[in-house]
Short mmCIF file of C-alpha atoms in Angstrom, two decimals:
data_model
loop_
_atom_site.label_atom_id
_atom_site.label_comp_id
_atom_site.label_asym_id
_atom_site.label_seq_id
_atom_site.Cartn_x
_atom_site.Cartn_y
_atom_site.Cartn_z
CA MET A 246 -7.23 -13.48 0.00
CA SER A 247 -5.25 -16.04 1.88
CA ALA A 248 -4.12 -18.61 -0.66
CA LEU A 249 -0.59 -19.88 -0.20
CA VAL A 250 1.85 -18.50 -2.73
CA PRO A 251 5.10 -20.48 -3.07
CA ARG A 252 8.24 -18.47 -2.50
CA ARG A 253 10.45 -17.89 -5.51
CA ARG A 254 12.57 -15.20 -7.07
CA LEU A 255 10.98 -12.27 -8.78
CA THR A 256 10.25 -12.91 -12.44
CA LEU A 257 11.07 -10.38 -15.13
CA LYS A 258 7.43 -9.33 -15.48
CA GLU A 259 7.20 -8.79 -11.72
CA ILE A 260 10.35 -6.67 -11.72
CA VAL A 261 8.97 -4.64 -14.62
CA LEU A 262 5.68 -4.18 -12.77
CA VAL A 263 7.41 -2.94 -9.60
CA VAL A 264 9.49 -0.51 -11.67
CA VAL A 265 6.37 0.76 -13.45
CA LEU A 266 4.53 1.19 -10.15
CA GLY A 267 7.50 3.00 -8.64
CA THR A 268 7.70 5.32 -11.63
CA VAL A 269 3.98 6.10 -11.79
CA PHE A 270 3.74 6.73 -8.07
CA GLY A 271 6.92 8.78 -8.15
CA PHE A 272 5.06 11.28 -10.32
CA LEU A 273 1.95 11.01 -8.15
CA TYR A 274 3.99 11.53 -4.98
CA TRP A 275 5.55 14.63 -6.52
CA ALA A 276 2.03 15.90 -7.27
CA PHE A 277 1.08 15.26 -3.64
CA VAL A 278 4.07 17.39 -2.58
CA GLN A 279 2.62 20.25 -4.64
CA ALA A 280 -0.74 19.64 -2.96
CA TRP A 281 1.03 19.76 0.40
CA THR A 282 2.41 23.21 -0.44
CA ALA A 283 -1.01 24.49 -1.51
CA LEU A 284 -2.71 23.03 1.55
CA SER A 285 -0.08 24.55 3.84
CA ILE A 286 -0.87 27.99 2.46
CA ALA A 287 -4.62 27.42 2.67
CA MET A 288 -4.40 26.32 6.32
CA GLY A 289 -2.66 29.53 7.36
CA PRO A 290 -1.17 29.38 10.88
CA ALA A 291 -1.92 25.65 11.06
CA GLY A 292 -0.20 25.01 7.75
CA ASP A 293 2.58 22.97 9.32
CA LEU A 294 0.02 20.23 9.94
CA ALA A 295 -0.73 19.88 6.22
CA GLN A 296 2.00 17.29 5.75
CA HIS A 297 0.33 15.02 8.30
CA PHE A 298 -3.05 15.18 6.56
CA LEU A 299 -1.41 13.99 3.33
CA ALA A 300 1.14 11.61 4.87
CA GLY A 301 -0.79 8.49 3.91
CA SER A 302 -0.72 9.40 0.23
CA TRP A 303 3.04 8.79 0.16
CA LEU A 304 2.54 5.21 1.36
CA LEU A 305 0.25 3.98 -1.41
CA VAL A 306 2.65 2.15 -3.69
CA ALA A 307 4.02 -0.24 -1.05
CA PRO A 308 0.81 -2.16 -0.21
CA ILE A 309 -0.26 -2.12 -3.85
CA ALA A 310 3.01 -3.70 -5.00
CA ILE A 311 2.95 -6.22 -2.15
CA ALA A 312 -0.65 -7.26 -2.80
CA ILE A 313 -0.02 -7.83 -6.50
CA VAL A 314 3.39 -9.55 -6.40
CA ARG A 315 3.32 -11.05 -2.88
CA ARG A 316 7.07 -11.30 -2.45
CA PRO A 317 9.24 -10.02 0.42
CA GLY A 318 10.80 -6.62 -0.13
CA VAL A 319 8.71 -5.42 -3.08
CA GLY A 320 6.95 -2.79 -0.97
CA ILE A 321 10.24 -1.30 0.16
CA LEU A 322 11.62 -1.46 -3.37
CA ALA A 323 8.57 0.27 -4.86
CA GLU A 324 8.67 3.06 -2.27
CA VAL A 325 12.38 3.70 -2.79
CA LEU A 326 11.98 3.69 -6.58
CA ALA A 327 9.18 6.25 -6.30
CA SER A 328 11.41 8.48 -4.17
CA VAL A 329 14.24 8.17 -6.70
CA ILE A 330 11.87 9.44 -9.40
CA GLU A 331 10.88 12.34 -7.16
CA VAL A 332 14.42 13.36 -6.24
CA VAL A 333 16.47 12.58 -9.35
CA PHE A 334 14.02 13.26 -12.16
CA LEU A 335 11.50 15.69 -10.67
CA GLY A 336 13.79 17.61 -8.34
CA SER A 337 11.70 17.24 -5.20
CA ALA A 338 12.30 20.03 -2.71
CA VAL A 339 12.54 17.44 0.06
CA GLY A 340 15.92 16.36 -1.29
CA PRO A 341 17.97 13.16 -0.85
CA MET A 342 16.66 12.56 2.68
CA LEU A 343 13.46 11.53 0.94
CA LEU A 344 15.19 8.25 0.04
CA VAL A 345 15.64 7.48 3.73
CA ALA A 346 12.03 8.38 4.49
CA ALA A 347 10.85 6.17 1.62
CA PHE A 348 12.83 3.21 2.95
CA ILE A 349 11.33 3.67 6.43
CA GLN A 350 7.83 4.02 4.98
CA GLY A 351 8.34 0.89 2.92
CA VAL A 352 9.50 -1.10 5.93
CA GLY A 353 6.55 0.04 8.03
CA SER A 354 4.04 -0.63 5.27
CA GLU A 355 5.44 -4.08 4.53
CA LEU A 356 5.69 -5.41 8.08
CA PRO A 357 1.98 -6.31 8.55
CA PHE A 358 2.00 -8.33 5.33
CA ALA A 359 5.28 -9.99 6.33
CA PHE A 360 3.73 -10.95 9.69
CA GLY A 361 0.96 -12.64 7.68
CA ARG A 362 3.61 -14.35 5.51
CA TYR A 363 2.25 -12.49 2.46
CA ARG A 364 -0.92 -14.60 2.55
CA ARG A 365 -3.43 -12.29 4.24
CA PHE A 366 -4.80 -9.24 2.45
CA GLY A 367 -7.98 -8.24 4.25
CA TRP A 368 -9.09 -4.70 5.08
CA GLY A 369 -7.54 -4.88 8.53
CA ARG A 370 -4.16 -5.85 7.11
CA TYR A 371 -4.17 -2.87 4.75
CA ALA A 372 -5.24 -0.52 7.55
CA LEU A 373 -2.43 -1.81 9.76
CA SER A 374 0.01 -1.36 6.88
CA GLY A 375 -0.96 2.29 6.54
CA LEU A 376 -0.80 2.82 10.29
CA MET A 377 2.65 1.28 10.66
CA GLY A 378 4.05 3.02 7.60
CA ALA A 379 2.81 6.41 8.78
CA GLY A 380 3.77 5.75 12.38
CA LEU A 381 7.31 4.57 11.72
CA VAL A 382 8.21 7.51 9.51
CA PHE A 383 6.52 9.88 11.98
CA PHE A 384 8.91 8.93 14.77
CA TRP A 385 11.87 9.36 12.46
CA SER A 386 10.61 12.80 11.36
CA ALA A 387 9.78 13.80 14.94
CA PHE A 388 13.35 13.06 15.94
CA ARG A 389 14.74 15.02 12.99
CA PHE A 390 12.55 18.10 13.43
CA GLY A 391 12.22 18.17 17.21
CA TRP A 392 8.49 17.54 17.40
CA PHE A 393 8.72 15.56 20.62
CA GLY A 394 9.09 18.74 22.65
CA GLN A 395 6.07 20.44 21.09
CA ASP A 396 2.55 20.68 22.51
CA LEU A 397 1.06 19.49 19.22
CA VAL A 398 3.06 16.27 18.95
CA LEU A 399 0.04 14.08 19.76
CA VAL A 400 -2.13 16.00 17.30
CA ARG A 401 0.54 15.55 14.64
CA PHE A 402 0.73 11.83 15.32
CA GLY A 403 -3.03 11.35 15.43
CA VAL A 404 -3.60 13.12 12.12
CA GLN A 405 -0.74 11.28 10.43
CA ALA A 406 -1.86 7.90 11.78
CA LEU A 407 -5.41 8.47 10.51
CA SER A 408 -4.08 9.59 7.13
CA GLY A 409 -1.95 6.47 6.96
CA VAL A 410 -4.89 4.19 7.67
CA ILE A 411 -7.21 5.88 5.16
CA LEU A 412 -4.93 7.02 2.33
CA GLY A 413 -2.02 4.63 2.75
CA GLY A 414 -4.04 1.56 3.68
CA LEU A 415 -7.74 1.44 2.84
CA LEU A 416 -7.39 3.43 -0.39
CA ALA A 417 -4.67 1.00 -1.51
CA LYS A 418 -7.11 -1.87 -0.95
CA VAL A 419 -9.75 -0.11 -3.06
CA ILE A 420 -7.22 0.43 -5.87
CA VAL A 421 -5.97 -3.16 -5.79
CA ASP A 422 -9.48 -4.62 -5.81
CA GLY A 423 -10.44 -2.35 -8.68
CA LEU A 424 -7.43 -3.42 -10.74
CA LEU A 425 -8.12 -7.07 -9.97
CA ARG A 426 -11.68 -6.80 -11.27
CA THR A 427 -10.44 -5.49 -14.62
CA GLY A 428 -8.47 -8.69 -15.23
CA VAL A 429 -5.14 -6.94 -15.85
CA LEU A 430 -3.59 -8.73 -12.85
CA ALA A 431 -4.62 -12.24 -13.89
CA ASN A 432 -1.04 -13.33 -14.58
CA TYR A 433 0.38 -12.11 -11.28
CA ALA A 434 0.30 -13.74 -7.86
CA ILE A 435 -2.85 -11.89 -6.84
CA GLY A 436 -4.70 -13.05 -9.95
CA GLU A 437 -3.53 -16.63 -9.52
CA ALA A 438 -4.67 -16.62 -5.88
CA ALA A 439 -8.07 -15.23 -6.88
CA GLU A 440 -8.47 -17.94 -9.51
CA ARG A 441 -7.62 -20.67 -7.01
CA GLU A 442 -10.19 -19.29 -4.59
CA ARG A 443 -12.78 -19.13 -7.36
CA ARG A 444 -12.18 -22.75 -8.31
CA ALA A 445 -12.25 -23.85 -4.68
CA GLY A 446 -15.57 -22.07 -4.22
CA ALA A 447 -16.99 -23.64 -7.38
CA ALA A 448 -15.86 -27.09 -6.25
CA ALA A 449 -17.47 -26.57 -2.85
CA ASP A 450 -20.73 -25.49 -4.48
CA GLY A 451 -20.59 -28.54 -6.72
CA ALA A 452 -20.04 -30.84 -3.77
CA ASP A 453 -23.02 -29.32 -1.96
CA GLY A 454 -25.21 -29.74 -5.00
CA ALA A 455 -24.14 -33.35 -5.56
CA GLY A 456 -25.96 -34.46 -2.43
CA GLU A 457 -29.30 -32.90 -3.41
CA PRO A 458 -32.14 -34.67 -5.22
CA GLU A 459 -31.98 -34.29 -8.99
CA LEU A 460 -35.28 -32.37 -9.08
CA VAL A 461 -33.91 -29.75 -6.69
CA ARG A 462 -30.75 -29.34 -8.76
CA ARG A 463 -32.84 -28.86 -11.91
CA GLU A 464 -34.98 -26.21 -10.25
CA ARG A 465 -31.84 -24.26 -9.39
#
């Protein structure tokens, strides 16, 4: 969807939505951490790579919030809020540094939409969001944990990048489109943009039909 959305401050309902998304995904992210632990054990000697397979799952809330609200900064805010839920309320084993990681993930995930001025939300944009979110936080983590000197650094990056594209990008698109079809987002920017596009399409169809003979229009 590419309809122009005028810039304005966040409304109360948009703030509430971002908080709700951050809270819900905070619990989901915590669950993904538990899955990470289980997957690490299941993978045996290669268990250290488990975090990269699941990396994209911790990016989900940013593109979802951005697509719905379409305002600068909401992706970063939603990611940080989710990390606060994980650390403060659920006692994530990752600890306070998770807040920093969440901020970096949010920045990376939001950049592709910012480059499109929050008007473009195609599959490629979501995929790029997941790739940049996963990639940016990877380089920060690689610096922290000394991955750059390891033989597997390219494998780590490749797996995390793919996870970001699939779980943190394309899956977010599927979720957003599914929510939009239910009608629950009708009063948010995404719903308003969809309605404008629907009306524009209907008007175009009407204009095409206006030039046809009456008999043809009746047969339709």
